[in-house]
């Protein structure tokens, strides 16, 4: 009998491609975000509000990831920005290699901000680095205040938490302070924004934060 | 209104996260073991952190599904679960932290370093005799 020691990360190949993506983004001075949440938390709505906020003043491109359909890319295409739809055909997350292909098909050299909307899923996308600068996790208040504790990997790997649908708080027993406390207990470094796409609240603060990041590059 | 679109992973029939991990594992084993020795592989040792996002039973099931048709038909996977361990810079102590929170359960400090519990690693492979 003999033992072969391997000691390699199972997601090593994905990590290597992600590293190459990141180098490419760095070289082109593009700030890249990976937007993650459970289905329906408002990722596409946030993209729409962000595009409305910038009104073309900053060149933005979007990569949409969905299990099926190009409905989200159709919503984004109305804003006349470069958009690609990645359909995963059942796979529950985006991988770095899909992003490198999708990015190659975006024919614009002037992009300053690229936002990737991941497949709606609070579990699987957490382990897959796409080459982004930050993961941004969206949690809508209708999902309840315990979610950061139930899905810690996502909140641990994110840098920003957008708490969405705060317009609905009066109708819910969700305690927003409890959401923040739980999220910060998992990841004390999280940057938090409270927003409502419907009421157009908090979008400016989020937009200003984005600006500091883009100008910084 | 037109934009490019991609269709990924047409070959994936079972839409399961752990299945794609199992396929990665088999690829890595192909890299590590020469073809003429592959049939001798008996045991695959994996380490999965408590907060790696992987369900050990599902991963074991996915491997059971695809190993018989791989180059490693006799192999069985052992998934060793690794606890979430943190080092508290305030208490200067290492602790297992079952809730997965990044706050020291002893002193409440958030000045902690994660030592283990988020990894998924292919550790080693055992080969039987001819
Ligand atoms: N009340 C309220 N509803 C919102 C808000 N933001 C989004 N919604 C609604 O929530 C639903 C889902 O929004 P989407 O933007 O499609 O969510 P998503 O996260 O992109 O969904 P998937 O891509 O399918 O995972 C839609 O009906 C939105 O109108 C908000 O701030 N307040
Ligand atoms: Mg969407
Ligand atoms: Zn302590």
mmCIF file of C-alpha atoms and ligand atoms in Angstrom:
data_model
loop_
_atom_site.group_PDB
_atom_site.id
_atom_site.type_symbol
_atom_site.label_atom_id
_atom_site.label_comp_id
_atom_site.label_asym_id
_atom_site.label_seq_id
_atom_site.Cartn_x
_atom_site.Cartn_y
_atom_site.Cartn_z
ATOM 1 C CA UNK A 1 0.000 0.000 0.000
ATOM 2 C CA UNK A 2 1.172 3.545 -0.681
ATOM 3 C CA UNK A 3 -0.053 7.058 -0.021
ATOM 4 C CA UNK A 4 0.112 9.949 -2.477
ATOM 5 C CA UNK A 5 -0.018 13.329 -0.727
ATOM 6 C CA UNK A 6 -1.822 15.952 -2.768
ATOM 7 C CA UNK A 7 -2.813 18.835 -0.489
ATOM 8 C CA UNK A 8 -4.539 20.948 -3.132
ATOM 9 C CA UNK A 9 -7.627 23.135 -2.881
ATOM 10 C CA UNK A 10 -10.520 21.617 -4.813
ATOM 11 C CA UNK A 11 -11.341 25.049 -6.258
ATOM 12 C CA UNK A 12 -7.721 25.723 -7.197
ATOM 13 C CA UNK A 13 -8.404 25.864 -10.957
ATOM 14 C CA UNK A 14 -11.194 28.380 -10.459
ATOM 15 C CA UNK A 15 -8.928 30.440 -8.183
ATOM 16 C CA UNK A 16 -6.204 30.525 -10.854
ATOM 17 C CA UNK A 17 -8.606 31.808 -13.517
ATOM 18 C CA UNK A 18 -10.007 34.326 -11.027
ATOM 19 C CA UNK A 19 -6.490 35.578 -10.387
ATOM 20 C CA UNK A 20 -5.961 36.077 -14.126
ATOM 21 C CA UNK A 21 -9.298 37.896 -14.393
ATOM 22 C CA UNK A 22 -8.290 40.173 -11.523
ATOM 23 C CA UNK A 23 -4.961 40.983 -13.194
ATOM 24 C CA UNK A 24 -6.783 41.829 -16.413
ATOM 25 C CA UNK A 25 -9.255 44.094 -14.579
ATOM 26 C CA UNK A 26 -6.380 45.748 -12.741
ATOM 27 C CA UNK A 27 -4.498 46.344 -15.966
ATOM 28 C CA UNK A 28 -7.536 47.979 -17.542
ATOM 29 C CA UNK A 29 -8.335 49.925 -14.346
ATOM 30 C CA UNK A 30 -11.825 48.485 -14.045
ATOM 31 C CA UNK A 31 -13.459 48.252 -10.637
ATOM 32 C CA UNK A 32 -15.377 44.970 -10.439
ATOM 33 C CA UNK A 33 -18.163 43.888 -8.095
ATOM 34 C CA UNK A 34 -19.826 40.503 -7.672
ATOM 35 C CA UNK A 35 -23.426 40.995 -6.548
ATOM 36 C CA UNK A 36 -24.823 38.023 -4.608
ATOM 37 C CA UNK A 37 -28.092 37.303 -2.776
ATOM 38 C CA UNK A 38 -30.928 34.819 -2.558
ATOM 39 C CA UNK A 39 -33.424 34.914 -5.445
ATOM 40 C CA UNK A 40 -35.463 38.088 -5.556
ATOM 41 C CA UNK A 41 -33.614 40.211 -2.984
ATOM 42 C CA UNK A 42 -33.362 42.982 -5.556
ATOM 43 C CA UNK A 43 -30.013 42.590 -7.337
ATOM 44 C CA UNK A 44 -31.311 43.635 -10.755
ATOM 45 C CA UNK A 45 -33.371 46.445 -9.219
ATOM 46 C CA UNK A 46 -30.193 47.741 -7.544
ATOM 47 C CA UNK A 47 -28.370 47.627 -10.885
ATOM 48 C CA UNK A 48 -31.212 49.602 -12.475
ATOM 49 C CA UNK A 49 -31.104 52.225 -9.705
ATOM 50 C CA UNK A 50 -27.308 52.411 -9.928
ATOM 51 C CA UNK A 51 -27.471 52.980 -13.698
ATOM 52 C CA UNK A 52 -30.132 55.652 -13.194
ATOM 53 C CA UNK A 53 -27.997 57.298 -10.534
ATOM 54 C CA UNK A 54 -24.922 57.559 -12.755
ATOM 55 C CA UNK A 55 -26.892 58.461 -15.912
ATOM 56 C CA UNK A 56 -23.971 57.535 -18.145
ATOM 57 C CA UNK A 57 -21.457 59.752 -16.291
ATOM 58 C CA UNK A 58 -19.338 56.666 -15.561
ATOM 59 C CA UNK A 59 -18.967 53.930 -18.193
ATOM 60 C CA UNK A 60 -20.538 50.827 -16.636
ATOM 61 C CA UNK A 61 -20.918 47.293 -17.991
ATOM 62 C CA UNK A 62 -22.995 44.463 -16.554
ATOM 63 C CA UNK A 63 -22.639 40.681 -16.661
ATOM 64 C CA UNK A 64 -25.898 38.908 -15.771
ATOM 65 C CA UNK A 65 -25.815 35.352 -14.424
ATOM 66 C CA UNK A 66 -28.991 33.282 -14.330
ATOM 67 C CA UNK A 67 -29.909 29.609 -14.313
ATOM 68 C CA UNK A 68 -32.361 30.244 -17.158
ATOM 69 C CA UNK A 69 -33.639 33.120 -19.323
ATOM 70 C CA UNK A 70 -32.147 36.454 -20.364
ATOM 71 C CA UNK A 71 -34.860 38.449 -18.602
ATOM 72 C CA UNK A 72 -32.404 40.323 -16.396
ATOM 73 C CA UNK A 73 -30.175 41.279 -19.353
ATOM 74 C CA UNK A 74 -33.299 42.560 -21.130
ATOM 75 C CA UNK A 75 -34.013 44.806 -18.143
ATOM 76 C CA UNK A 76 -30.434 46.145 -18.207
ATOM 77 C CA UNK A 77 -30.257 46.557 -22.000
ATOM 78 C CA UNK A 78 -32.922 49.279 -21.731
ATOM 79 C CA UNK A 79 -30.254 51.481 -20.145
ATOM 80 C CA UNK A 80 -28.026 51.269 -23.218
ATOM 81 C CA UNK A 81 -25.016 49.906 -21.386
ATOM 82 C CA UNK A 82 -22.915 46.921 -22.477
ATOM 83 C CA UNK A 83 -24.503 43.780 -21.008
ATOM 84 C CA UNK A 84 -23.886 40.046 -21.382
ATOM 85 C CA UNK A 85 -26.185 37.301 -20.176
ATOM 86 C CA UNK A 86 -24.568 34.101 -18.894
ATOM 87 C CA UNK A 87 -27.084 31.241 -18.686
ATOM 88 C CA UNK A 88 -25.743 28.457 -16.476
ATOM 89 C CA UNK A 89 -28.344 25.835 -17.453
ATOM 90 C CA UNK A 90 -28.918 24.581 -13.939
ATOM 91 C CA UNK A 91 -25.576 25.314 -12.340
ATOM 92 C CA UNK A 92 -26.133 27.153 -9.075
ATOM 93 C CA UNK A 93 -23.282 29.694 -9.266
ATOM 94 C CA UNK A 94 -21.005 31.574 -11.678
ATOM 95 C CA UNK A 95 -17.399 30.430 -12.093
ATOM 96 C CA UNK A 96 -14.325 32.466 -13.012
ATOM 97 C CA UNK A 97 -14.059 30.879 -16.468
ATOM 98 C CA UNK A 98 -17.577 32.050 -17.423
ATOM 99 C CA UNK A 99 -16.573 35.593 -16.480
ATOM 100 C CA UNK A 100 -13.425 35.558 -18.580
ATOM 101 C CA UNK A 101 -15.470 34.442 -21.627
ATOM 102 C CA UNK A 102 -18.260 36.905 -20.956
ATOM 103 C CA UNK A 103 -15.797 39.736 -20.412
ATOM 104 C CA UNK A 104 -14.091 39.013 -23.743
ATOM 105 C CA UNK A 105 -17.410 39.468 -25.508
ATOM 106 C CA UNK A 106 -17.957 42.916 -23.988
ATOM 107 C CA UNK A 107 -16.474 45.088 -26.666
ATOM 108 C CA UNK A 108 -15.758 48.286 -24.836
ATOM 109 C CA UNK A 109 -12.354 49.564 -23.800
ATOM 110 C CA UNK A 110 -13.617 52.401 -21.694
ATOM 111 C CA UNK A 111 -15.417 50.566 -18.878
ATOM 112 C CA UNK A 112 -14.645 51.881 -15.402
ATOM 113 C CA UNK A 113 -17.098 49.774 -13.434
ATOM 114 C CA UNK A 114 -18.161 46.191 -14.114
ATOM 115 C CA UNK A 115 -20.913 44.685 -11.995
ATOM 116 C CA UNK A 116 -21.567 40.960 -12.155
ATOM 117 C CA UNK A 117 -24.995 39.802 -10.984
ATOM 118 C CA UNK A 118 -24.523 36.262 -9.721
ATOM 119 C CA UNK A 119 -27.148 33.508 -9.765
ATOM 120 C CA UNK A 120 -29.709 34.068 -6.978
ATOM 121 C CA UNK A 121 -28.375 31.745 -4.279
ATOM 122 C CA UNK A 122 -27.017 32.563 -0.841
ATOM 123 C CA UNK A 123 -24.908 29.402 -0.574
ATOM 124 C CA UNK A 124 -22.987 28.208 -3.621
ATOM 125 C CA UNK A 125 -21.565 31.456 -5.091
ATOM 126 C CA UNK A 126 -19.691 32.181 -1.841
ATOM 127 C CA UNK A 127 -16.832 29.779 -2.602
ATOM 128 C CA UNK A 128 -16.222 30.910 -6.175
ATOM 129 C CA UNK A 129 -13.865 33.828 -6.662
ATOM 130 C CA UNK A 130 -14.618 35.467 -10.016
ATOM 131 C CA UNK A 131 -11.722 37.929 -9.916
ATOM 132 C CA UNK A 132 -13.867 40.740 -8.492
ATOM 133 C CA UNK A 133 -12.544 43.393 -6.132
ATOM 134 C CA UNK A 134 -15.464 42.983 -3.751
ATOM 135 C CA UNK A 135 -18.402 40.698 -3.198
ATOM 136 C CA UNK A 136 -21.501 42.730 -2.418
ATOM 137 C CA UNK A 137 -24.205 40.756 -0.630
ATOM 138 C CA UNK A 138 -27.810 41.957 -0.830
ATOM 139 C CA UNK A 139 -30.254 40.989 1.911
ATOM 140 C CA UNK A 140 -33.829 42.214 1.713
ATOM 141 C CA UNK A 141 -35.599 42.842 5.005
ATOM 142 C CA UNK A 142 -38.388 40.407 4.079
ATOM 143 C CA UNK A 143 -35.897 37.546 4.408
ATOM 144 C CA UNK A 144 -35.604 37.966 8.190
ATOM 145 C CA UNK A 145 -32.862 39.107 10.530
ATOM 146 C CA UNK A 146 -31.288 35.680 11.122
ATOM 147 C CA UNK A 147 -29.980 35.159 7.574
ATOM 148 C CA UNK A 148 -26.376 36.283 8.201
ATOM 149 C CA UNK A 149 -26.104 33.603 10.892
ATOM 150 C CA UNK A 150 -27.689 30.925 8.697
ATOM 151 C CA UNK A 151 -25.554 31.684 5.645
ATOM 152 C CA UNK A 152 -22.296 32.809 7.256
ATOM 153 C CA UNK A 153 -19.948 31.937 4.376
ATOM 154 C CA UNK A 154 -21.522 34.527 2.079
ATOM 155 C CA UNK A 155 -21.432 37.281 4.685
ATOM 156 C CA UNK A 156 -17.867 36.394 5.667
ATOM 157 C CA UNK A 157 -16.593 36.609 2.095
ATOM 158 C CA UNK A 158 -18.405 39.855 1.238
ATOM 159 C CA UNK A 159 -17.064 43.373 1.824
ATOM 160 C CA UNK A 160 -20.364 45.222 1.489
ATOM 161 C CA UNK A 161 -23.898 44.456 2.677
ATOM 162 C CA UNK A 162 -26.818 46.212 1.004
ATOM 163 C CA UNK A 163 -29.935 45.890 3.159
ATOM 164 C CA UNK A 164 -32.714 46.316 0.588
ATOM 165 C CA UNK A 165 -36.481 46.880 0.655
ATOM 166 C CA UNK A 166 -36.344 48.998 3.822
ATOM 167 C CA UNK A 167 -39.609 50.599 2.630
ATOM 168 C CA UNK A 168 -41.292 47.378 3.799
ATOM 169 C CA UNK A 169 -40.018 47.536 7.399
ATOM 170 C CA UNK A 170 -43.268 49.005 8.783
ATOM 171 C CA UNK A 171 -45.103 45.858 7.654
ATOM 172 C CA UNK A 172 -42.636 43.327 9.038
ATOM 173 C CA UNK A 173 -41.385 42.100 12.384
ATOM 174 C CA UNK A 174 -37.822 42.100 11.027
ATOM 175 C CA UNK A 175 -35.481 44.175 13.195
ATOM 176 C CA UNK A 176 -32.937 45.944 11.006
ATOM 177 C CA UNK A 177 -30.586 46.516 13.944
ATOM 178 C CA UNK A 178 -30.591 42.750 14.476
ATOM 179 C CA UNK A 179 -29.641 42.218 10.796
ATOM 180 C CA UNK A 180 -26.686 44.570 11.229
ATOM 181 C CA UNK A 181 -25.617 43.029 14.525
ATOM 182 C CA UNK A 182 -25.749 39.499 13.108
ATOM 183 C CA UNK A 183 -23.943 40.462 9.912
ATOM 184 C CA UNK A 184 -21.182 42.262 11.805
ATOM 185 C CA UNK A 185 -20.754 39.316 14.157
ATOM 186 C CA UNK A 186 -19.914 37.174 11.133
ATOM 187 C CA UNK A 187 -17.815 39.855 9.466
ATOM 188 C CA UNK A 188 -16.882 42.910 11.557
ATOM 189 C CA UNK A 189 -15.402 44.655 8.497
ATOM 190 C CA UNK A 190 -18.636 44.710 6.445
ATOM 191 C CA UNK A 191 -19.615 48.111 5.033
ATOM 192 C CA UNK A 192 -23.400 48.551 5.374
ATOM 193 C CA UNK A 193 -25.947 50.492 3.336
ATOM 194 C CA UNK A 194 -29.711 50.614 3.896
ATOM 195 C CA UNK A 195 -31.554 51.037 0.638
ATOM 196 C CA UNK A 196 -34.935 50.864 -1.012
ATOM 197 C CA UNK A 197 -35.147 50.592 -4.776
ATOM 198 C CA UNK A 198 -38.877 51.254 -4.698
ATOM 199 C CA UNK A 199 -38.594 54.411 -2.571
ATOM 200 C CA UNK A 200 -35.258 55.398 -4.150
ATOM 201 C CA UNK A 201 -33.704 55.642 -0.681
ATOM 202 C CA UNK A 202 -30.031 55.167 0.159
ATOM 203 C CA UNK A 203 -29.035 54.863 -3.514
ATOM 204 C CA UNK A 204 -27.069 58.102 -3.302
ATOM 205 C CA UNK A 205 -24.905 56.862 -0.406
ATOM 206 C CA UNK A 206 -24.232 53.638 -2.289
ATOM 207 C CA UNK A 207 -23.445 55.589 -5.472
ATOM 208 C CA UNK A 208 -21.066 57.903 -3.600
ATOM 209 C CA UNK A 209 -19.221 54.922 -2.164
ATOM 210 C CA UNK A 210 -18.899 53.485 -5.683
ATOM 211 C CA UNK A 211 -17.526 56.809 -6.914
ATOM 212 C CA UNK A 212 -14.766 56.847 -4.298
ATOM 213 C CA UNK A 213 -13.770 53.366 -5.402
ATOM 214 C CA UNK A 214 -13.791 54.173 -9.103
ATOM 215 C CA UNK A 215 -11.920 57.463 -8.770
ATOM 216 C CA UNK A 216 -9.451 55.771 -6.479
ATOM 217 C CA UNK A 217 -8.383 53.390 -9.277
ATOM 218 C CA UNK B 1 -31.874 45.752 -27.968
ATOM 219 C CA UNK B 2 -29.298 43.049 -28.487
ATOM 220 C CA UNK B 3 -26.558 41.565 -26.383
ATOM 221 C CA UNK B 4 -24.357 38.487 -26.503
ATOM 222 C CA UNK B 5 -25.520 35.439 -24.555
ATOM 223 C CA UNK B 6 -23.742 32.299 -23.409
ATOM 224 C CA UNK B 7 -25.044 28.885 -22.501
ATOM 225 C CA UNK B 8 -22.752 27.146 -20.055
ATOM 226 C CA UNK B 9 -22.462 23.537 -18.904
ATOM 227 C CA UNK B 10 -24.840 21.830 -21.299
ATOM 228 C CA UNK B 11 -23.172 18.569 -20.315
ATOM 229 C CA UNK B 12 -24.179 18.855 -16.676
ATOM 230 C CA UNK B 13 -27.249 16.718 -16.285
ATOM 231 C CA UNK B 14 -27.556 16.680 -12.532
ATOM 232 C CA UNK B 15 -27.731 20.288 -11.448
ATOM 233 C CA UNK B 16 -25.956 19.850 -8.188
ATOM 234 C CA UNK B 17 -23.232 21.948 -6.698
ATOM 235 C CA UNK B 18 -21.403 19.014 -5.143
ATOM 236 C CA UNK B 19 -21.348 17.220 -8.478
ATOM 237 C CA UNK B 20 -19.263 19.961 -10.027
ATOM 238 C CA UNK B 21 -16.912 19.751 -7.038
ATOM 239 C CA UNK B 22 -16.700 15.968 -7.467
ATOM 240 C CA UNK B 23 -15.721 16.476 -11.108
ATOM 241 C CA UNK B 24 -12.954 18.864 -10.006
ATOM 242 C CA UNK B 25 -11.707 16.239 -7.547
ATOM 243 C CA UNK B 26 -11.529 13.552 -10.228
ATOM 244 C CA UNK B 27 -9.614 15.915 -12.524
ATOM 245 C CA UNK B 28 -7.098 16.568 -9.755
ATOM 246 C CA UNK B 29 -6.736 12.832 -9.143
ATOM 247 C CA UNK B 30 -6.095 12.325 -12.858
ATOM 248 C CA UNK B 31 -3.271 14.872 -12.564
ATOM 249 C CA UNK B 32 -1.803 13.171 -9.503
ATOM 250 C CA UNK B 33 -1.979 9.468 -10.361
ATOM 251 C CA UNK B 34 -0.552 8.002 -13.585
ATOM 252 C CA UNK B 35 -3.124 6.115 -15.681
ATOM 253 C CA UNK B 36 -1.574 2.685 -15.078
ATOM 254 C CA UNK B 37 -1.931 3.061 -11.303
ATOM 255 C CA UNK B 38 -5.405 4.583 -11.196
ATOM 256 C CA UNK B 39 -7.287 1.297 -10.749
ATOM 257 C CA UNK B 40 -5.352 0.750 -7.487
ATOM 258 C CA UNK B 41 -6.747 3.859 -5.786
ATOM 259 C CA UNK B 42 -8.661 2.687 -2.699
ATOM 260 C CA UNK B 43 -9.236 5.764 -0.588
ATOM 261 C CA UNK B 44 -9.545 9.476 -1.221
ATOM 262 C CA UNK B 45 -9.010 11.765 1.764
ATOM 263 C CA UNK B 46 -10.723 15.140 1.662
ATOM 264 C CA UNK B 47 -10.949 17.867 4.267
ATOM 265 C CA UNK B 48 -14.083 19.996 4.388
ATOM 266 C CA UNK B 49 -14.334 22.944 6.750
ATOM 267 C CA UNK B 50 -17.518 23.302 8.806
ATOM 268 C CA UNK B 51 -18.166 26.611 6.979
ATOM 269 C CA UNK B 52 -16.779 25.699 3.570
ATOM 270 C CA UNK B 53 -20.306 25.698 2.133
ATOM 271 C CA UNK B 54 -19.951 22.027 1.244
ATOM 272 C CA UNK B 55 -22.352 19.376 2.514
ATOM 273 C CA UNK B 56 -20.107 16.356 3.197
ATOM 274 C CA UNK B 57 -22.882 13.795 2.648
ATOM 275 C CA UNK B 58 -23.822 15.335 -0.706
ATOM 276 C CA UNK B 59 -20.207 15.441 -1.815
ATOM 277 C CA UNK B 60 -19.740 11.787 -0.791
ATOM 278 C CA UNK B 61 -22.926 10.904 -2.687
ATOM 279 C CA UNK B 62 -21.802 12.795 -5.790
ATOM 280 C CA UNK B 63 -18.437 11.006 -5.709
ATOM 281 C CA UNK B 64 -20.175 7.630 -5.266
ATOM 282 C CA UNK B 65 -22.190 8.453 -8.397
ATOM 283 C CA UNK B 66 -19.285 9.295 -10.651
ATOM 284 C CA UNK B 67 -16.350 7.228 -9.342
ATOM 285 C CA UNK B 68 -17.564 3.871 -10.785
ATOM 286 C CA UNK B 69 -17.354 5.308 -14.321
ATOM 287 C CA UNK B 70 -14.072 7.126 -13.728
ATOM 288 C CA UNK B 71 -10.524 5.751 -13.833
ATOM 289 C CA UNK B 72 -10.919 5.041 -10.094
ATOM 290 C CA UNK B 73 -13.730 2.461 -9.889
ATOM 291 C CA UNK B 74 -12.667 1.010 -6.517
ATOM 292 C CA UNK B 75 -12.088 4.302 -4.738
ATOM 293 C CA UNK B 76 -14.077 5.409 -1.672
ATOM 294 C CA UNK B 77 -14.031 8.960 -0.382
ATOM 295 C CA UNK B 78 -13.466 9.888 3.258
ATOM 296 C CA UNK B 79 -14.465 13.419 4.085
ATOM 297 C CA UNK B 80 -12.850 14.669 7.277
ATOM 298 C CA UNK B 81 -14.793 17.552 8.763
ATOM 299 C CA UNK B 82 -12.638 20.410 10.018
ATOM 300 C CA UNK B 83 -14.037 22.640 12.791
ATOM 301 C CA UNK B 84 -14.130 26.416 12.529
ATOM 302 C CA UNK B 85 -11.133 27.525 14.593
ATOM 303 C CA UNK B 86 -10.185 31.088 15.403
ATOM 304 C CA UNK B 87 -7.230 32.727 17.135
ATOM 305 C CA UNK B 88 -8.228 35.590 19.436
ATOM 306 C CA UNK B 89 -5.576 38.309 19.467
ATOM 307 C CA UNK B 90 -6.953 39.644 22.751
ATOM 308 C CA UNK B 91 -6.999 36.371 24.721
ATOM 309 C CA UNK B 92 -4.011 35.119 22.701
ATOM 310 C CA UNK B 93 -5.696 31.745 22.423
ATOM 311 C CA UNK B 94 -6.904 29.386 19.758
ATOM 312 C CA UNK B 95 -10.523 28.202 20.034
ATOM 313 C CA UNK B 96 -13.090 26.145 18.213
ATOM 314 C CA UNK B 97 -16.076 28.358 17.476
ATOM 315 C CA UNK B 98 -19.071 26.261 16.454
ATOM 316 C CA UNK B 99 -21.383 29.156 15.567
ATOM 317 C CA UNK B 100 -19.008 30.371 12.858
ATOM 318 C CA UNK B 101 -19.082 33.964 14.073
ATOM 319 C CA UNK B 102 -15.917 36.069 13.879
ATOM 320 C CA UNK B 103 -16.149 37.261 17.455
ATOM 321 C CA UNK B 104 -14.322 35.591 20.331
ATOM 322 C CA UNK B 105 -16.928 33.633 22.294
ATOM 323 C CA UNK B 106 -14.828 34.114 25.431
ATOM 324 C CA UNK B 107 -14.014 37.846 25.530
ATOM 325 C CA UNK B 108 -16.205 39.308 22.770
ATOM 326 C CA UNK B 109 -13.278 40.728 20.801
ATOM 327 C CA UNK B 110 -13.568 40.912 17.015
ATOM 328 C CA UNK B 111 -9.780 40.990 16.673
ATOM 329 C CA UNK B 112 -9.606 37.401 15.552
ATOM 330 C CA UNK B 113 -7.931 35.416 12.841
ATOM 331 C CA UNK B 114 -9.659 32.477 11.160
ATOM 332 C CA UNK B 115 -7.342 29.459 11.308
ATOM 333 C CA UNK B 116 -9.504 26.752 9.761
ATOM 334 C CA UNK B 117 -13.039 25.781 8.854
ATOM 335 C CA UNK B 118 -13.554 27.410 5.439
ATOM 336 C CA UNK B 119 -11.388 25.079 3.342
ATOM 337 C CA UNK B 120 -12.075 22.234 0.922
ATOM 338 C CA UNK B 121 -8.892 20.304 0.269
ATOM 339 C CA UNK B 122 -7.934 17.108 -1.516
ATOM 340 C CA UNK B 123 -5.383 15.854 1.021
ATOM 341 C CA UNK B 124 -4.178 12.466 -0.117
ATOM 342 C CA UNK B 125 -4.939 9.273 -1.993
ATOM 343 C CA UNK B 126 -4.253 5.717 -0.810
ATOM 344 C CA UNK B 127 -3.286 3.070 -3.346
ATOM 345 C CA UNK B 128 -3.762 -0.644 -2.656
ATOM 346 C CA UNK B 129 -1.408 -3.357 -3.911
ATOM 347 C CA UNK B 130 -1.633 -4.640 -7.510
HETATM 348 N N1 LIG C 1 -40.899 46.808 -1.871
HETATM 349 C C1 LIG C 1 -39.755 46.698 -2.537
HETATM 350 N N2 LIG C 1 -39.636 45.792 -3.537
HETATM 351 C C2 LIG C 1 -38.468 45.700 -4.182
HETATM 352 C C3 LIG C 1 -37.348 46.501 -3.845
HETATM 353 N N3 LIG C 1 -36.308 46.157 -4.638
HETATM 354 C C4 LIG C 1 -36.755 45.190 -5.459
HETATM 355 N N4 LIG C 1 -38.071 44.912 -5.201
HETATM 356 C C5 LIG C 1 -38.924 43.934 -5.874
HETATM 357 O O1 LIG C 1 -38.429 42.632 -5.606
HETATM 358 C C6 LIG C 1 -38.648 41.762 -6.730
HETATM 359 C C7 LIG C 1 -37.364 41.091 -7.140
HETATM 360 O O2 LIG C 1 -36.437 42.068 -7.592
HETATM 361 P P1 LIG C 1 -35.241 41.743 -8.579
HETATM 362 O O3 LIG C 1 -34.471 42.998 -8.739
HETATM 363 O O4 LIG C 1 -35.725 41.067 -9.795
HETATM 364 O O5 LIG C 1 -34.425 40.698 -7.688
HETATM 365 P P2 LIG C 1 -33.141 39.828 -8.084
HETATM 366 O O6 LIG C 1 -32.339 39.677 -6.841
HETATM 367 O O7 LIG C 1 -32.461 40.420 -9.251
HETATM 368 O O8 LIG C 1 -33.817 38.440 -8.464
HETATM 369 P P3 LIG C 1 -33.096 37.160 -9.194
HETATM 370 O O9 LIG C 1 -32.187 37.700 -10.256
HETATM 371 O O10 LIG C 1 -34.236 36.406 -9.754
HETATM 372 O O11 LIG C 1 -32.382 36.423 -8.106
HETATM 373 C C8 LIG C 1 -39.238 42.634 -7.814
HETATM 374 O O12 LIG C 1 -40.617 42.467 -7.833
HETATM 375 C C9 LIG C 1 -38.851 44.043 -7.376
HETATM 376 O O13 LIG C 1 -39.758 45.010 -7.850
HETATM 377 C C10 LIG C 1 -37.499 47.446 -2.778
HETATM 378 O O14 LIG C 1 -36.576 48.179 -2.398
HETATM 379 N N5 LIG C 1 -38.703 47.479 -2.159
HETATM 380 MG MG1 LIG C 2 -31.914 39.506 -11.044
HETATM 381 ZN ZN1 LIG C 3 -10.856 36.543 23.142
#
